[in-house]
Each structure stands twice: as C-alpha cells, then as structure tokens.
XYZ file of C-alpha atoms in Angstrom:
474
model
C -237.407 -56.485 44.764
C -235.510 -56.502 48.059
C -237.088 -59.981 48.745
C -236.733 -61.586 45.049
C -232.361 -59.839 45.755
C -232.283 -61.867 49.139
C -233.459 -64.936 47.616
C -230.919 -64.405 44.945
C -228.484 -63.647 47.502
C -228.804 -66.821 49.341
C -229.565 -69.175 46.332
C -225.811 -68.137 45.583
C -224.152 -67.834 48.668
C -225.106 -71.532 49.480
C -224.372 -72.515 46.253
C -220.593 -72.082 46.728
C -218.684 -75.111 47.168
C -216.809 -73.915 49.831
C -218.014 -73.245 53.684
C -218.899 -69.405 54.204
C -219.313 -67.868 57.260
C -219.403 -64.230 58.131
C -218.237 -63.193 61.559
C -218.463 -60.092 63.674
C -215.586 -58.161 65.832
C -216.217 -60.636 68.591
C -215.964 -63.344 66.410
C -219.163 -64.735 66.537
C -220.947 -66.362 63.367
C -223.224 -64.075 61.459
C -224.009 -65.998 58.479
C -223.379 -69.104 57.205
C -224.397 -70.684 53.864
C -225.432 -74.655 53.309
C -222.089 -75.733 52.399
C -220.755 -74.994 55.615
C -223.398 -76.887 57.685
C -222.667 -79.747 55.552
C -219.151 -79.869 56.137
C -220.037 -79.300 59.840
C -222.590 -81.212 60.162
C -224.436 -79.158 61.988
C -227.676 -77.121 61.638
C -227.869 -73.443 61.191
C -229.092 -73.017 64.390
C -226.442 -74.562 65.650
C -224.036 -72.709 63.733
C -225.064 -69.207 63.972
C -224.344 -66.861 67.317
C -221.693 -69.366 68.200
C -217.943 -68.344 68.747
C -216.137 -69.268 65.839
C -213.149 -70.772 67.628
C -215.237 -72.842 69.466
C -217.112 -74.063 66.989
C -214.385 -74.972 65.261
C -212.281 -76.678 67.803
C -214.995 -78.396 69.974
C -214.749 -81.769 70.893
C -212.891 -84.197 68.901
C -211.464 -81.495 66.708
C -207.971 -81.185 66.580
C -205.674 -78.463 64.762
C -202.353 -79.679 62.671
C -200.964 -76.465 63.055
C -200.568 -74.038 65.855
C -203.962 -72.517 66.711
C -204.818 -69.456 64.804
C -205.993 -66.337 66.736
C -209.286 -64.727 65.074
C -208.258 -61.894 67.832
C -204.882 -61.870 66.975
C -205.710 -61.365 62.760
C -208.217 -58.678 63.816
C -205.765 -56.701 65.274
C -203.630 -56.755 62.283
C -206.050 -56.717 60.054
C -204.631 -59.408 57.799
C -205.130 -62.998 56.416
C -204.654 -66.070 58.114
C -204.561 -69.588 56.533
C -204.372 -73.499 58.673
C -204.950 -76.469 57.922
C -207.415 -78.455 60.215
C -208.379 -82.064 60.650
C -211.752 -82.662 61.866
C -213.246 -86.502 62.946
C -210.544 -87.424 60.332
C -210.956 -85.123 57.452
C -209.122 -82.205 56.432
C -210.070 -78.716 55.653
C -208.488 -75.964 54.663
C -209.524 -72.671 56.358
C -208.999 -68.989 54.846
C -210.238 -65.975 57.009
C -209.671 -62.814 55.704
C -210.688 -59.026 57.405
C -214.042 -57.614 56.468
C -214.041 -54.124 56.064
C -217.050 -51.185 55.688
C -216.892 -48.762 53.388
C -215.470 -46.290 55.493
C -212.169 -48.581 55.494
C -213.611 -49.825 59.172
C -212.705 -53.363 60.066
C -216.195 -54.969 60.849
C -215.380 -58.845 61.327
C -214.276 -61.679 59.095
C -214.928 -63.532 56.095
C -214.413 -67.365 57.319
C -213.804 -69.871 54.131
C -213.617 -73.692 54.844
C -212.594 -76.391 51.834
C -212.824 -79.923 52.259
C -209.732 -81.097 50.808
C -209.821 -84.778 52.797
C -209.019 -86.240 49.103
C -206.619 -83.803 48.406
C -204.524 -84.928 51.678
C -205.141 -88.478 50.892
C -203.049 -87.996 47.690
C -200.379 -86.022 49.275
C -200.099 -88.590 51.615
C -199.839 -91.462 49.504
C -197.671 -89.225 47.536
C -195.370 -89.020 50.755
C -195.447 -92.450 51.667
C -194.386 -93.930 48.521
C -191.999 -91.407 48.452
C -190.599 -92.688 51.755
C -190.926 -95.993 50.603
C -188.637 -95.476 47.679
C -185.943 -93.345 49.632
C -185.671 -96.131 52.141
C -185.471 -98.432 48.677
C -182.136 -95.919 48.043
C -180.669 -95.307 51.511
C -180.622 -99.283 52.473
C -179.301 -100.242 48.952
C -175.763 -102.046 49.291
C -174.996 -100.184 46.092
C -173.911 -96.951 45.179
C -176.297 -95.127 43.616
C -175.261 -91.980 41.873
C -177.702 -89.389 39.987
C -175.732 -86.750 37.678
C -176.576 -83.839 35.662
C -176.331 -83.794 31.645
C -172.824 -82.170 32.158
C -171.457 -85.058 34.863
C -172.479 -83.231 37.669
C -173.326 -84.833 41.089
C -177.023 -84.168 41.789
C -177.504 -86.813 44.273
C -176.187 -89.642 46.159
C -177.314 -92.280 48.294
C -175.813 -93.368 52.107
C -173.530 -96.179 50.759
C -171.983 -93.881 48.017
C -171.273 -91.529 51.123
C -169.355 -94.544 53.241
C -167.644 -95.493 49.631
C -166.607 -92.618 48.920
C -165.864 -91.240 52.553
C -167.639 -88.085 52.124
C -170.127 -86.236 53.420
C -173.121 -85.862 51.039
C -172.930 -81.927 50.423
C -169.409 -82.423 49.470
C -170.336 -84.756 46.762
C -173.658 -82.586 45.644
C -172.451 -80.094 43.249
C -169.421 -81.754 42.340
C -167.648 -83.245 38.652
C -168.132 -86.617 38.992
C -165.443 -87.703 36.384
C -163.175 -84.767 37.380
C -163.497 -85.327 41.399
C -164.293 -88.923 42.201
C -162.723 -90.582 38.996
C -158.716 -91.699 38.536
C -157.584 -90.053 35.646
C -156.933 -92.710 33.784
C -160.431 -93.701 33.706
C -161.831 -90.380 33.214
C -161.924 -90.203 29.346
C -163.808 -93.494 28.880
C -165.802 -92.515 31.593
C -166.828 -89.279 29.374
C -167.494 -91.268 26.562
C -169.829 -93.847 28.527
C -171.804 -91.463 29.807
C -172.374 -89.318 26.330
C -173.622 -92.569 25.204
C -175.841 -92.977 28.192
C -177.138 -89.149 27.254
C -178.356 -90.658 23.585
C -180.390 -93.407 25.031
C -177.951 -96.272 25.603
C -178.184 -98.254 28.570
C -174.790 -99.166 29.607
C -174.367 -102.579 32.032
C -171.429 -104.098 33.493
C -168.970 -100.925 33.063
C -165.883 -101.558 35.447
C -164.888 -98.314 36.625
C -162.883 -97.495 39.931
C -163.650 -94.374 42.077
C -161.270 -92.755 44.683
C -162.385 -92.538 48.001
C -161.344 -89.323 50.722
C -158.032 -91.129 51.314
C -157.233 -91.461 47.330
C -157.616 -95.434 47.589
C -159.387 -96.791 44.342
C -162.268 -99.010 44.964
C -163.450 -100.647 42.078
C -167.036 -100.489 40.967
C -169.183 -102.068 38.541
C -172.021 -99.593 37.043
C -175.045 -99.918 35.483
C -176.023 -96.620 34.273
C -178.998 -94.910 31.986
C -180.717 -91.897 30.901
C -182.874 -89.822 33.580
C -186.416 -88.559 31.848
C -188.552 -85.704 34.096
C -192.450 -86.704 33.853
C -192.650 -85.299 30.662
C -190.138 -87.347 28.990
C -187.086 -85.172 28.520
C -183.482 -86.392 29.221
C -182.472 -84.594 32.579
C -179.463 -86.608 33.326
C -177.876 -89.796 34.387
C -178.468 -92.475 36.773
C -176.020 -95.048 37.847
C -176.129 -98.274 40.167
C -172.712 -99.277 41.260
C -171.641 -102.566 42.942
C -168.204 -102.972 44.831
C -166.547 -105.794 43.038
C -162.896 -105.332 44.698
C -162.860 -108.550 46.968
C -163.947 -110.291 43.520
C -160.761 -109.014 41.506
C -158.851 -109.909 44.658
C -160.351 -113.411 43.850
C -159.704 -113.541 40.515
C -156.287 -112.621 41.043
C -155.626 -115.260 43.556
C -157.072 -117.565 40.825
C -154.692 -116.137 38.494
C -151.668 -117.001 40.648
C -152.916 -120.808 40.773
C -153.243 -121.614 37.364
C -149.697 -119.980 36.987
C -148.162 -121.922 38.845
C -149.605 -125.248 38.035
C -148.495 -124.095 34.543
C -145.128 -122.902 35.525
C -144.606 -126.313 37.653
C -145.374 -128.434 34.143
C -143.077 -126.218 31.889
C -140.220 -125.674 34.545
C -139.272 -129.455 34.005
C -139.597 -129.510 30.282
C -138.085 -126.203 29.253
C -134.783 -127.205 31.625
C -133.827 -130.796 30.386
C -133.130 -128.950 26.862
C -131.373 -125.907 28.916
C -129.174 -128.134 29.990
C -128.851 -130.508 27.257
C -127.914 -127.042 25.403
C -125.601 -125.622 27.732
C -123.686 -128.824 28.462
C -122.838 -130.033 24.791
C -121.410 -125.788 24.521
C -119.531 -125.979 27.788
C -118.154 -129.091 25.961
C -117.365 -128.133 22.907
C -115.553 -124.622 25.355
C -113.447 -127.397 26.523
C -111.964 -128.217 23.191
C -109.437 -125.743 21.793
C -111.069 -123.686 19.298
C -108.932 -121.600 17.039
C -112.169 -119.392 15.637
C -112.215 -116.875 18.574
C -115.724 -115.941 16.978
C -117.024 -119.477 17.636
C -115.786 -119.418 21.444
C -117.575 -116.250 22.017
C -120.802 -118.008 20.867
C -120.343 -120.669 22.537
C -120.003 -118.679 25.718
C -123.261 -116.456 24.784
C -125.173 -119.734 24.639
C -123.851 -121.011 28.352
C -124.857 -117.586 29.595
C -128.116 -117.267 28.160
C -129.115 -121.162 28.932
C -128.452 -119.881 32.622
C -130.223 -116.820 32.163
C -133.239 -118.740 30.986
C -132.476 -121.376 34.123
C -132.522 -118.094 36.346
C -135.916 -117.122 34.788
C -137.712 -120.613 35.656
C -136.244 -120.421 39.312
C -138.010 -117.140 39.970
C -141.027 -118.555 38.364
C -140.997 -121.110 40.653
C -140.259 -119.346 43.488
C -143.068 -117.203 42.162
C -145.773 -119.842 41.876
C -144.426 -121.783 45.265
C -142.785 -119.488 47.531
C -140.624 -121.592 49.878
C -139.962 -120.048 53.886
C -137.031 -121.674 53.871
C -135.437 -121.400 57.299
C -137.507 -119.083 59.652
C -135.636 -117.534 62.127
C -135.855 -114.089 64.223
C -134.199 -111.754 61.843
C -132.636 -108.302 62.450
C -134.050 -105.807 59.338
C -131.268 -103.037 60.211
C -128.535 -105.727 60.018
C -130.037 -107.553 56.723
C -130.687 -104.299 54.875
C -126.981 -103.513 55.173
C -126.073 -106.743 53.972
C -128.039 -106.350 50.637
C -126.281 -102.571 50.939
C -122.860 -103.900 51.244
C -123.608 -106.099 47.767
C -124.737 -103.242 45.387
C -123.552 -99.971 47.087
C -120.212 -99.688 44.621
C -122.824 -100.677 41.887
C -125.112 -97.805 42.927
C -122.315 -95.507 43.276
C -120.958 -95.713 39.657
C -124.902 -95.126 38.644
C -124.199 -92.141 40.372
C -127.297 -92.964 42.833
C -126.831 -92.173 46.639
C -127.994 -94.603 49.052
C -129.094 -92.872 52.391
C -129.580 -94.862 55.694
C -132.476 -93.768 58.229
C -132.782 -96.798 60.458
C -134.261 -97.147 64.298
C -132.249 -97.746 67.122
C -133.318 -100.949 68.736
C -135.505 -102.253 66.400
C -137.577 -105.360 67.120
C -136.806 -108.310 65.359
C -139.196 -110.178 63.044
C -139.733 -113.935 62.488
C -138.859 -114.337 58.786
C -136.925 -116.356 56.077
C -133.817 -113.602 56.101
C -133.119 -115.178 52.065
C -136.399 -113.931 51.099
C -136.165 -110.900 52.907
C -132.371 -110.560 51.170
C -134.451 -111.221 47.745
C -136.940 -108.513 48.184
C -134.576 -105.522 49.097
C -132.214 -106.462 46.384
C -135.302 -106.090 43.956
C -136.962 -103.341 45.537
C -133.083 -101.451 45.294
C -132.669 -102.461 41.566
C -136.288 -101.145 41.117
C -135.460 -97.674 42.434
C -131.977 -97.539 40.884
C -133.252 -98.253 37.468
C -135.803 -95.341 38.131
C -133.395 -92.906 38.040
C -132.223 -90.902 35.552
C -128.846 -89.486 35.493
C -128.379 -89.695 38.951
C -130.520 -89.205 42.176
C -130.508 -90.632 45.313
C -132.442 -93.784 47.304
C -133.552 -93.304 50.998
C -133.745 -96.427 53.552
C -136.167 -95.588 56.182
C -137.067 -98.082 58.953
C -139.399 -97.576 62.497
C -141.328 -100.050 65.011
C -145.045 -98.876 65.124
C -147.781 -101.031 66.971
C -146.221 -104.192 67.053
C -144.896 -103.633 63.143
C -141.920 -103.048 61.668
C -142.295 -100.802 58.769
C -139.473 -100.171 56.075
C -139.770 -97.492 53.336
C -137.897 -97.143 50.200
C -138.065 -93.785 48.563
C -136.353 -92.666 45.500
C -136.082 -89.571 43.331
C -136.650 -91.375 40.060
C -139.594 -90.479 37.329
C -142.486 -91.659 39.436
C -145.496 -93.596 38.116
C -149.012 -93.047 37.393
C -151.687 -94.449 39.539
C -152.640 -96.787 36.439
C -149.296 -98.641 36.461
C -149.162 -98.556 40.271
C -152.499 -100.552 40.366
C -150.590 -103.301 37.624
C -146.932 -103.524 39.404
C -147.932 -106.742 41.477
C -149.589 -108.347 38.453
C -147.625 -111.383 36.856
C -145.518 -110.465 33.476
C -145.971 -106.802 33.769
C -143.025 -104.681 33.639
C -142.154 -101.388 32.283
C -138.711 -102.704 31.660
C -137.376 -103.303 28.057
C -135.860 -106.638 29.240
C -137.455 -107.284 32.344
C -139.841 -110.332 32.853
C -141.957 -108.682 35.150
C -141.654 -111.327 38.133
C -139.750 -109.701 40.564
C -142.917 -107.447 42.139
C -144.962 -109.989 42.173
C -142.100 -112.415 43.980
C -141.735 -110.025 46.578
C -145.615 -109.676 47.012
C -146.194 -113.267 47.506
C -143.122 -113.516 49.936
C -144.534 -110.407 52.019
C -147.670 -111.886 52.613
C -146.492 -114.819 53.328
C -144.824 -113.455 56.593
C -147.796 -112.065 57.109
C -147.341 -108.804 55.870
C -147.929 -105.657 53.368
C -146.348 -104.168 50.194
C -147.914 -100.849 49.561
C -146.731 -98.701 46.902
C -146.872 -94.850 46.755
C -146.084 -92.477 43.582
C -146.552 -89.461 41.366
C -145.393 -89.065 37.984
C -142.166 -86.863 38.053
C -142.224 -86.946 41.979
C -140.853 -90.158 43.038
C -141.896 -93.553 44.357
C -142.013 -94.567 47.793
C -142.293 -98.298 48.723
C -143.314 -99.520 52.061
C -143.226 -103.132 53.529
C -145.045 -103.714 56.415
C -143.707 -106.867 59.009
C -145.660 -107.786 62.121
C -143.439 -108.301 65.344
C -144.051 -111.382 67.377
C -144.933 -109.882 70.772
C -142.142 -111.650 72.822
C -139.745 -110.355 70.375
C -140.434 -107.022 71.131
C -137.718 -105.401 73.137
C-alpha cells in the first residue's frame, strides 16, 4: 500500500505542468518532479542536494529582477514571486513557506512556469505599442482623443506645442468649453454628437485657442472610438494647421479684387461724371423749383460720394507709398487730432494724449499714415455710445514704434475681430467696409502690424506696430 501511494504520489507530482521542487531550511533541493528537469535540463541527480540559488542562477542565467533571497523569505515566512530569464527563456518562479503541522517552518515549496510564449506576446504587444505611439508623438497633426461628454482623454506632442500646454493641463479638460472660441463651440457640439451616432466627419474647419488666446485654425477629421468589444467609448480627431493656407487664400482674395476693382474703377466713373457734370450744369441755370435745385445738388454729392468710394478701392487694391520720408508719429497724430478734435468733442468723446518723449522717427508715407489714424479715430468714435472717451498711447520698444488706440465703446466679439481686415465687411449701416482693410494693406506695406484687441462691453484697443530704421534711432 505504502509502495502502490508512492507510485501514485510521483505519477502525479511529475505530472504537473509546472517545475516542483521541495527545499529544506538551508535551501537545498529535496525533491523535484520531471517537469522541472525538463525545464532545467538537467538530470535529477543533478538537481537534487544542490543549493537552490545556485542552481538557479549558475552560469549563463541571468535574473530580470533584483535577486530574491530564499534566506530572506524564510525569515519572514512569506511568498516571493520573480521573473527569470534563462539561455533566453522566461520563467516565472513562485516559492512559498512550507510549514509542519506543528505551524513549524520546514523549507519551501519552489514552483517554476515556462511562460517564454507568454513574454513573446507581451513583447510584441509592447513593441507595436511603441511603434504606434511613436506613429502619434511624430505626427505633424494634432491628434485629440475625447470622452462621450467632450472630455480630453488624450493628446499627442504637437497638440501640446499647438495648444501651448502642458499635457496634464489638457487631460481632464472640456474640449469645446476650454480650447474652443465661443463662437465655434455650438457647432462644435453638434459635430461631435454626430460623430457619437456613427458619422465620420472630414474636412471640419474649426479654430482652437492656444495659452496666449491666439486662434489657430484647424482642419479635423474626427470619428467614433469603439473598445475591443465594439462599444462607442468616445471620439477621435486628426487636426491639420491650415492658417498659413487661409493667409494664402486671403492674399488671393486681395488680387482678384483688385484686378476687378482696376476694370470697374474706369467704367463706373465716365458715367459719374457724365452724371454729375450735366447736374452741376443744369445748378448753373436759374431754377425757380427750389425742390429741383436740391436734387440736383443730392446727385453732385452722391456722384462724388460714389467717386470717393472707387478711390479707396483703388487705393485698396494698389496701395501707393507716395512720398517716403522720415516721419515724426507724435507730430502727425496731432495733426489728424487738430482735424476732428471739435468733431469729437460735440460727440461728447474725449480724446486723451499719452505720447513718448523723443520718439524715433519712422520711414513712412506721412498721407497714409494721416489716412489710417483718421480711420482708426472715426472707428473708435463711432463705437461709442453716448459719450466715452479715446486714449492715444505711443512708446519706442526694440527698434519699433508702437501706437495704441483704446476706446471705451461696446467692444467686439472675437468672431468679428477675426473678419475686421476682410474686404466689404463692416458692422456699419452705411459703411463699405474698406477702411480696415486700407489701413491693413498700408501697415504692412511699411513693414508693419495691425493687431486688434477686444471684449464685448469692455472696449477695443488697436495697436500698430512701425519698425525704426536703426540710424534713425535717437
């Protein structure tokens, strides 16, 4: 019987799959069963009365982790796991206390799996993903991942430069609410449900604000995220920076203007003036209907309102620099002051004067320069409401010359700021919608920058940039 329970014994202790060995205080092998001297390769003679350690770590064997004192889990009696590699495949190794009946701690059940295949996986598992987050973090595109309620769940390294954040204060964030302009947000919402029913959604043109509120503008492609088992866990979105392309297509803009305002300034004024001379005529006759005169004065005025329309087209489409001189800003501020300051006062608007002592001059066409404070002035002035009060602010800052306008009017949103400098757009009921975009073209042309700053109910402030030729410097 206690033969035929031996056999039994060791018919089943080498059939486990994993390597057994049994180990005393000292930690010397006991027993072992077949597995083990498989995944050893070594006999059982070679295997038993040998220190475990050593037997383990002999020779070309190598531990991943830190090595694992048999001592050390003897003395505190509880389990330790590692992972080992061994002539290139890898086990995992369990030894747990072994214990008498009497509660005694006699040695140590050692347990070794192969799990070379296992590790294989994992690491082909690792690799590719590696392979795929290099795919994300070298991508000239932003690539956004949000949560089914718009939340930011993940962003790659050119979203973070973009944006101008760091990535855990994007993580955890509203997209729409944080990183969208408001007036974007609502079809923004409404894209993005869509994308949440299955929709893919290409070409969407939506800007997002960077750290220092500037709106880049983006082009996303964005669809549904599914987990492995196929339910909708979100949204992802690719985003390309087309900016410098609107830039283009604006500049194209501008040319076909004005090869179309060139061809209708010449046939729109031959009438204009066919009009207005056969009226100024007829004014030079004595007309007893006073009603008639009056007409015929309306129709000179408006033929040279229309003339006055087609010159700032032109001057629109070809900016001339006229004479370009060194010019003194302080000096031809004041004159444009001295022309509508009356005017301003009986609008009840202040006009306040800030300027720099000493400022350098600038190499400009002082016409121009007359045309876009006069515009910039009107601008302002027509802002306000009731009355309110304009503030002239200029300084010299490396090698610039930078003059501010700010006013007290209503303000604008950031929508209608990003529209001022287009062609035709005004928020004026009679305005043409020419004069921004005038005084755009003739600030860059002297090299320079318009920028415009505002808040709804909190003012505008509008602030040309002009370089200073070094020698002018004083």
């Amino acid at each position: 019987a206690l033969r035929l329970a031996a056999r039994e014994w060791r018919t089943t202790f080498d059939a486990i799959g994993d390597g057994v060995a049994v180990l005393n205080r000292n930690a010397t092998v006991m027993r072992c069963n077949k597995t083990l001297t498989g995944l050893l390769g070594k006999g059982f003679k070679d295997i038993i009365g040998c220190d475990a350690h050593a037997l383990m770590h002999a020779g070309k064997i190598q531990q991943e982790n830190e090595k694992c004192s048999i001592q050390a889990m003897f003395e505190t009696s509880r389990r330790e796991k590692r992972i080992m590699n061994i002539d290139s495949r890898w086990f995992s190794v369990v030894v747990d206390p072994l214990f008498d009946e009497r509660k005694h701690l006699i040695g140590a059940v050692h347990i070794m799996r192969d799990i070379t295949e296992q590790k294989k996986i994992e690491n082909n598992l690792i690799e590719e993903t590696k392979f795929i987050e290099s795919i994300v973090e070298t991508a000239q595109a932003l690539i956004v991942v949000l949560s089914r309620d718009f939340g930011v769940i993940g962003v790659n390294t050119f979203c973070e430069n973009t944006l101008g954040y760091k990535r855990d204060e994007i993580i955890g964030k509203p997209w729409i609410g944080h990183f969208v302009p408001l007036d974007y947000q609502e079809e923004l919402k409404k894209i993005l449900t869509n994308c949440l029913a299955g929709t893919k959604i290409k070409g969407h043109e939506i800007p997002v604000l960077t750290r220092e509120g500037a709106e880049v503008f983006i082009s996303w492609h964005s669809a549904e995220l599914k987990n492995a088992a196929g339910e909708n866990i979100g949204i992802v979105s690719m985003g390309y920076d087309i900016t410098q392309r609107k830039e283009i297509e604006k500049v194209q803009r501008l040319a076909q203007l004005g090869t179309l305002v060139s061809h209708m300034a010449h046939e729109v004024n031959n009438p204009l003036m066919i009009i207005s001379g056969r009226a100024q005529i007829a004014l030079a006759e004595k007309i007893e209907n006073k009603e008639v005169e009056r007409d015929m004065q309306v129709i000179i005025n408006e033929c040279q309102r229309a003339k006055d329309i087609i010159q700032r087209l032109l001057r629109f489409s070809r900016p001339s620099k006229g004479e370009i001189k060194l010019v003194d800003i302080n000096q031809a501020l004041d004159e444009v002051i001295s022309l509508v300051e009356h005017q301003f006062g009986l609008a009840n608007v202040r006009l306040g004067k800030n300027y720099q002592a000493g400022l350098p001059q600038v190499l400009a066409d002082e016409r121009q320069l007359h045309e876009v404070f006069m515009n910039l002035l009107t601008n302002a002035k027509d802002a306000i409401e009731n009355e309110g009060g304009i503030e002239i602010t200029t300084t010299a800052e490396n090698s610039q010359v930078i003059i501010r306008f700010r006013d007290s009017g209503a303000g604008m949103s950031k929508e209608l700021i990003s529209k001022v400098f287009d062609p035709f757009f005004t928020t004026k009921e009679k305005g043409t919608g020419l004069g921004l975009s005038i005084c755009y073209s003739i600030i860059k042309t002297h090299g320079g920058e318009l920028q415009f700053e505002s808040e709804p109910g909190k003012g505008t402030t509008v602030t040309i940039v002009l370089p200073v030729e070094q020698e002018t410097v004083n």
